[in-house]
Amino acid sequence: QLQLQETGPGLVKPSETLSLTCTVSGGSISSNIHYWGWIRQPPGKGLEYIGIIYYAGSTSYNPSLKSRVSMSVDTSKNQFSLKVPSVTAADTAVYYCARQSSSDAFDFWGQGTMVTVSS
Amino acid sequence: DIQLTQSPSFLSASVGDRVTITCRASQGISSYLAWYQQKTGKAPKLLIYAASTLQSGVPSRFSGSKSGTEFTLTISSLQPEDFATYYCQQLNSFGGGTKVEIK
């Protein structure tokens, strides 16, 4: 069974860079029919699509966040990562990583990791 | 950008009720719409993809349909474990969510 696990600091200071990694187990990230994505959810609010990455490195970001985020993939470690520079309190959220299927749906999700931006 | 408008944002229903949630897309560019269920403190769970295909393991009381740019999630007979928040998703957008609570 495919599993995804987010790791990273739970507390980030304003203006610093938020960095998260998603480790995939039970399957290969080098699938030619799947993308790998990040979604976030501020406390008490709805889901926000951040972006997706293909194992070969191509990316697609939410236009509203495009200038602020970057994603990368490390196939040797079966991991993909997210960076959000210059964070503010508005970036406080639960961050999920997930697998996107060929129908654009996210069919496997990590448990989520809470990231708080605060000094 | 696609905007997804879900309605209602909140509904109160009883066990056994038939429940319908609607998601309207601002543009009709894809039939690839998904529905998710999220319980408090948990990751979303995929229920339906490609508008009407039931994800493996999801009870058959859940169904989805499409008419033009309007998509519908129906729960034919609401069960106690169905009280949760439901989201639609298409491409890089999620709907605002529908919270289903016990009447």
CSV table of C-alpha atoms in Angstrom, one decimal:
chain,number,residue,atom,x,y,z
A,1,GLN,CA,0.0,0.0,0.0
A,2,LEU,CA,1.3,3.4,-1.0
A,3,GLN,CA,2.2,5.7,1.9
A,4,LEU,CA,3.3,9.3,2.0
A,5,GLN,CA,4.8,11.1,4.9
A,6,GLU,CA,5.5,14.8,5.3
A,7,THR,CA,8.5,16.0,7.4
A,8,GLY,CA,9.8,19.4,8.2
A,9,PRO,CA,9.8,22.0,11.0
A,10,GLY,CA,6.6,22.8,12.7
A,11,LEU,CA,7.6,26.4,13.5
A,12,VAL,CA,9.1,28.9,11.0
A,13,LYS,CA,9.9,32.5,11.7
A,14,PRO,CA,8.4,35.3,9.5
A,15,SER,CA,10.5,36.1,6.4
A,16,GLU,CA,12.3,32.7,6.6
A,17,THR,CA,11.9,29.8,4.2
A,18,LEU,CA,9.4,27.0,4.9
A,19,SER,CA,10.9,23.7,3.7
A,20,LEU,CA,9.0,20.4,3.6
A,21,THR,CA,9.8,16.9,2.3
A,22,CYS,CA,7.4,14.1,1.4
A,23,THR,CA,8.7,10.6,1.5
A,24,VAL,CA,6.9,8.0,-0.6
A,25,SER,CA,6.9,4.4,0.4
A,26,GLY,CA,5.2,1.3,-1.0
A,27,GLY,CA,5.7,2.5,-4.5
A,28,SER,CA,8.0,4.4,-6.9
A,29,ILE,CA,7.9,8.1,-7.3
A,30,SER,CA,9.2,7.5,-10.9
A,31,SER,CA,5.8,6.6,-12.2
A,32,ASN,CA,5.0,7.8,-15.7
A,33,ILE,CA,1.3,8.2,-15.0
A,34,HIS,CA,1.3,10.1,-11.7
A,35,TYR,CA,2.2,13.5,-10.4
A,36,TRP,CA,3.0,14.4,-6.9
A,37,GLY,CA,1.4,17.4,-5.2
A,38,TRP,CA,1.2,19.7,-2.2
A,39,ILE,CA,-2.0,21.0,-0.8
A,40,ARG,CA,-2.4,23.2,2.3
A,41,GLN,CA,-5.2,24.0,4.7
A,42,PRO,CA,-5.1,27.1,7.1
A,43,PRO,CA,-6.7,26.4,10.5
A,44,GLY,CA,-10.5,26.3,10.2
A,45,LYS,CA,-10.5,26.9,6.5
A,46,GLY,CA,-10.7,25.0,3.2
A,47,LEU,CA,-8.1,23.3,1.0
A,48,GLU,CA,-5.7,25.2,-1.2
A,49,TYR,CA,-3.9,23.6,-4.1
A,50,ILE,CA,-0.2,24.6,-4.1
A,51,GLY,CA,1.2,22.6,-7.0
A,52,ILE,CA,2.4,19.3,-8.5
A,53,ILE,CA,5.6,17.9,-9.8
A,54,TYR,CA,6.4,15.0,-12.2
A,55,TYR,CA,9.3,12.6,-11.4
A,56,ALA,CA,11.2,14.1,-14.3
A,57,GLY,CA,11.0,17.5,-12.7
A,58,SER,CA,8.3,19.4,-14.6
A,59,THR,CA,6.0,21.4,-12.3
A,60,SER,CA,2.7,23.2,-12.3
A,61,TYR,CA,1.8,25.7,-9.6
A,62,ASN,CA,-1.3,27.5,-8.4
A,63,PRO,CA,-1.2,30.8,-10.3
A,64,SER,CA,-1.9,32.7,-7.0
A,65,LEU,CA,1.2,31.1,-5.4
A,66,LYS,CA,3.4,30.6,-8.5
A,67,SER,CA,5.9,33.4,-7.6
A,68,ARG,CA,6.3,32.2,-4.1
A,69,VAL,CA,6.8,28.5,-4.2
A,70,SER,CA,9.1,25.9,-5.7
A,71,MET,CA,9.0,22.2,-5.8
A,72,SER,CA,11.8,19.6,-6.5
A,73,VAL,CA,12.1,15.8,-6.7
A,74,ASP,CA,14.7,13.3,-5.6
A,75,THR,CA,14.0,10.0,-7.3
A,76,SER,CA,17.0,8.3,-5.6
A,77,LYS,CA,15.3,8.9,-2.2
A,78,ASN,CA,11.8,8.6,-3.4
A,79,GLN,CA,11.0,12.1,-2.1
A,80,PHE,CA,9.7,15.4,-3.3
A,81,SER,CA,9.9,18.7,-1.6
A,82,LEU,CA,8.3,22.1,-1.2
A,83,LYS,CA,9.9,25.5,-0.5
A,84,VAL,CA,8.0,28.7,0.4
A,85,PRO,CA,10.4,31.7,0.9
A,86,SER,CA,9.6,34.8,2.9
A,87,VAL,CA,6.7,33.3,4.8
A,88,THR,CA,4.1,35.3,6.7
A,89,ALA,CA,1.4,34.4,9.2
A,90,ALA,CA,-0.8,33.7,6.2
A,91,ASP,CA,1.3,30.6,5.4
A,92,THR,CA,0.3,29.0,8.7
A,93,ALA,CA,-1.5,25.8,7.7
A,94,VAL,CA,-1.6,22.0,7.7
A,95,TYR,CA,0.5,21.0,4.6
A,96,TYR,CA,-0.4,17.8,2.9
A,97,CYS,CA,1.5,15.9,0.2
A,98,ALA,CA,-0.5,13.6,-2.1
A,99,ARG,CA,-0.3,11.6,-5.3
A,100,GLN,CA,-2.3,12.8,-8.3
A,101,SER,CA,-3.7,10.2,-10.7
A,102,SER,CA,-4.2,10.4,-14.4
A,103,SER,CA,-7.8,11.8,-13.8
A,104,ASP,CA,-6.3,14.7,-11.8
A,105,ALA,CA,-7.7,13.4,-8.5
A,106,PHE,CA,-5.5,13.0,-5.5
A,107,ASP,CA,-5.9,9.4,-4.5
A,108,PHE,CA,-3.3,8.9,-1.8
A,109,TRP,CA,-2.5,11.5,0.9
A,110,GLY,CA,0.0,12.0,3.7
A,111,GLN,CA,-1.4,12.6,7.2
A,112,GLY,CA,-0.4,16.3,7.0
A,113,THR,CA,2.0,18.4,9.0
A,114,MET,CA,1.1,21.6,10.8
A,115,VAL,CA,3.4,24.5,10.1
A,116,THR,CA,3.1,27.7,12.2
A,117,VAL,CA,4.7,30.9,11.1
A,118,SER,CA,5.5,32.9,14.3
A,119,SER,CA,8.4,34.7,15.9
B,1,ASP,CA,-8.3,30.2,-13.5
B,2,ILE,CA,-11.2,27.9,-12.8
B,3,GLN,CA,-13.4,28.9,-9.8
B,4,LEU,CA,-15.4,26.1,-8.1
B,5,THR,CA,-18.5,27.2,-6.2
B,6,GLN,CA,-19.9,24.7,-3.8
B,7,SER,CA,-23.4,24.8,-2.3
B,8,PRO,CA,-24.6,24.7,0.3
B,9,SER,CA,-21.6,25.6,2.5
B,10,PHE,CA,-23.4,24.0,5.4
B,11,LEU,CA,-26.2,21.5,5.7
B,12,SER,CA,-28.0,19.8,8.6
B,13,ALA,CA,-29.4,16.3,7.9
B,14,SER,CA,-30.6,13.2,9.7
B,15,VAL,CA,-29.4,9.6,9.4
B,16,GLY,CA,-31.2,8.0,6.4
B,17,ASP,CA,-31.6,11.3,4.5
B,18,ARG,CA,-30.7,11.8,0.9
B,19,VAL,CA,-28.1,14.5,0.6
B,20,THR,CA,-27.1,16.5,-2.5
B,21,ILE,CA,-24.1,18.8,-2.8
B,22,THR,CA,-23.4,20.9,-5.9
B,23,CYS,CA,-20.2,22.2,-7.4
B,24,ARG,CA,-20.4,24.7,-10.2
B,25,ALA,CA,-17.3,25.4,-12.3
B,26,SER,CA,-16.7,28.8,-13.8
B,27,GLN,CA,-15.5,27.3,-17.1
B,28,GLY,CA,-16.5,24.0,-18.7
B,29,ILE,CA,-13.1,22.8,-19.7
B,30,SER,CA,-12.9,19.4,-18.0
B,31,SER,CA,-15.0,16.4,-16.8
B,32,TYR,CA,-12.2,15.5,-14.4
B,33,LEU,CA,-13.8,16.6,-11.2
B,34,ALA,CA,-13.2,14.8,-7.9
B,35,TRP,CA,-15.0,14.7,-4.6
B,36,TYR,CA,-13.4,14.3,-1.2
B,37,GLN,CA,-14.6,13.7,2.3
B,38,GLN,CA,-12.6,15.2,5.2
B,39,LYS,CA,-13.2,14.4,8.9
B,40,THR,CA,-11.8,16.6,11.6
B,41,GLY,CA,-8.0,16.3,12.0
B,42,LYS,CA,-7.7,13.9,9.1
B,43,ALA,CA,-6.5,14.1,5.5
B,44,PRO,CA,-9.1,14.3,2.8
B,45,LYS,CA,-10.3,11.0,1.4
B,46,LEU,CA,-11.0,10.6,-2.3
B,47,LEU,CA,-14.6,9.5,-2.9
B,48,ILE,CA,-15.3,10.0,-6.6
B,49,TYR,CA,-13.1,10.9,-9.6
B,50,ALA,CA,-13.8,11.8,-13.2
B,51,ALA,CA,-17.2,13.2,-12.0
B,52,SER,CA,-18.9,9.9,-11.5
B,53,THR,CA,-16.4,7.0,-10.9
B,54,LEU,CA,-16.5,5.6,-7.4
B,55,GLN,CA,-13.0,5.2,-5.8
B,56,SER,CA,-12.2,1.7,-4.8
B,57,GLY,CA,-13.6,0.8,-1.3
B,58,VAL,CA,-16.1,3.7,-1.2
B,59,PRO,CA,-19.6,2.7,-0.3
B,60,SER,CA,-22.1,2.7,-3.2
B,61,ARG,CA,-24.4,5.1,-1.4
B,62,PHE,CA,-22.0,7.8,-2.7
B,63,SER,CA,-22.5,8.8,-6.4
B,64,GLY,CA,-21.5,11.7,-8.6
B,65,SER,CA,-23.0,13.2,-11.8
B,66,LYS,CA,-22.3,16.1,-14.2
B,67,SER,CA,-24.6,18.3,-16.2
B,68,GLY,CA,-22.8,21.0,-18.2
B,69,THR,CA,-20.6,22.9,-15.7
B,70,GLU,CA,-22.5,21.7,-12.7
B,71,PHE,CA,-21.4,18.6,-10.7
B,72,THR,CA,-23.3,16.8,-8.0
B,73,LEU,CA,-22.4,14.6,-5.1
B,74,THR,CA,-25.3,12.5,-3.8
B,75,ILE,CA,-25.4,10.4,-0.6
B,76,SER,CA,-28.4,8.2,-1.0
B,77,SER,CA,-28.9,7.4,2.6
B,78,LEU,CA,-26.8,9.3,5.1
B,79,GLN,CA,-25.0,7.2,7.7
B,80,PRO,CA,-23.5,8.3,11.0
B,81,GLU,CA,-19.9,8.0,9.6
B,82,ASP,CA,-20.8,10.4,6.7
B,83,PHE,CA,-20.9,13.5,8.9
B,84,ALA,CA,-17.9,15.4,7.6
B,85,THR,CA,-16.9,18.2,5.3
B,86,TYR,CA,-16.9,17.5,1.5
B,87,TYR,CA,-14.8,19.3,-1.1
B,88,CYS,CA,-14.8,19.2,-4.9
B,89,GLN,CA,-11.6,19.7,-6.9
B,90,GLN,CA,-10.9,20.3,-10.6
B,91,LEU,CA,-7.4,20.9,-11.9
B,92,ASN,CA,-5.7,23.4,-9.6
B,93,SER,CA,-8.8,24.5,-7.7
B,94,PHE,CA,-10.8,23.2,-4.7
B,95,GLY,CA,-14.4,24.2,-3.8
B,96,GLY,CA,-15.0,26.0,-0.6
B,97,GLY,CA,-16.4,22.9,1.2
B,98,THR,CA,-19.8,21.7,2.5
B,99,LYS,CA,-20.0,20.8,6.1
B,100,VAL,CA,-22.6,18.1,6.8
B,101,GLU,CA,-23.8,18.0,10.4
B,102,ILE,CA,-26.4,16.0,12.3
B,103,LYS,CA,-29.8,17.5,12.6
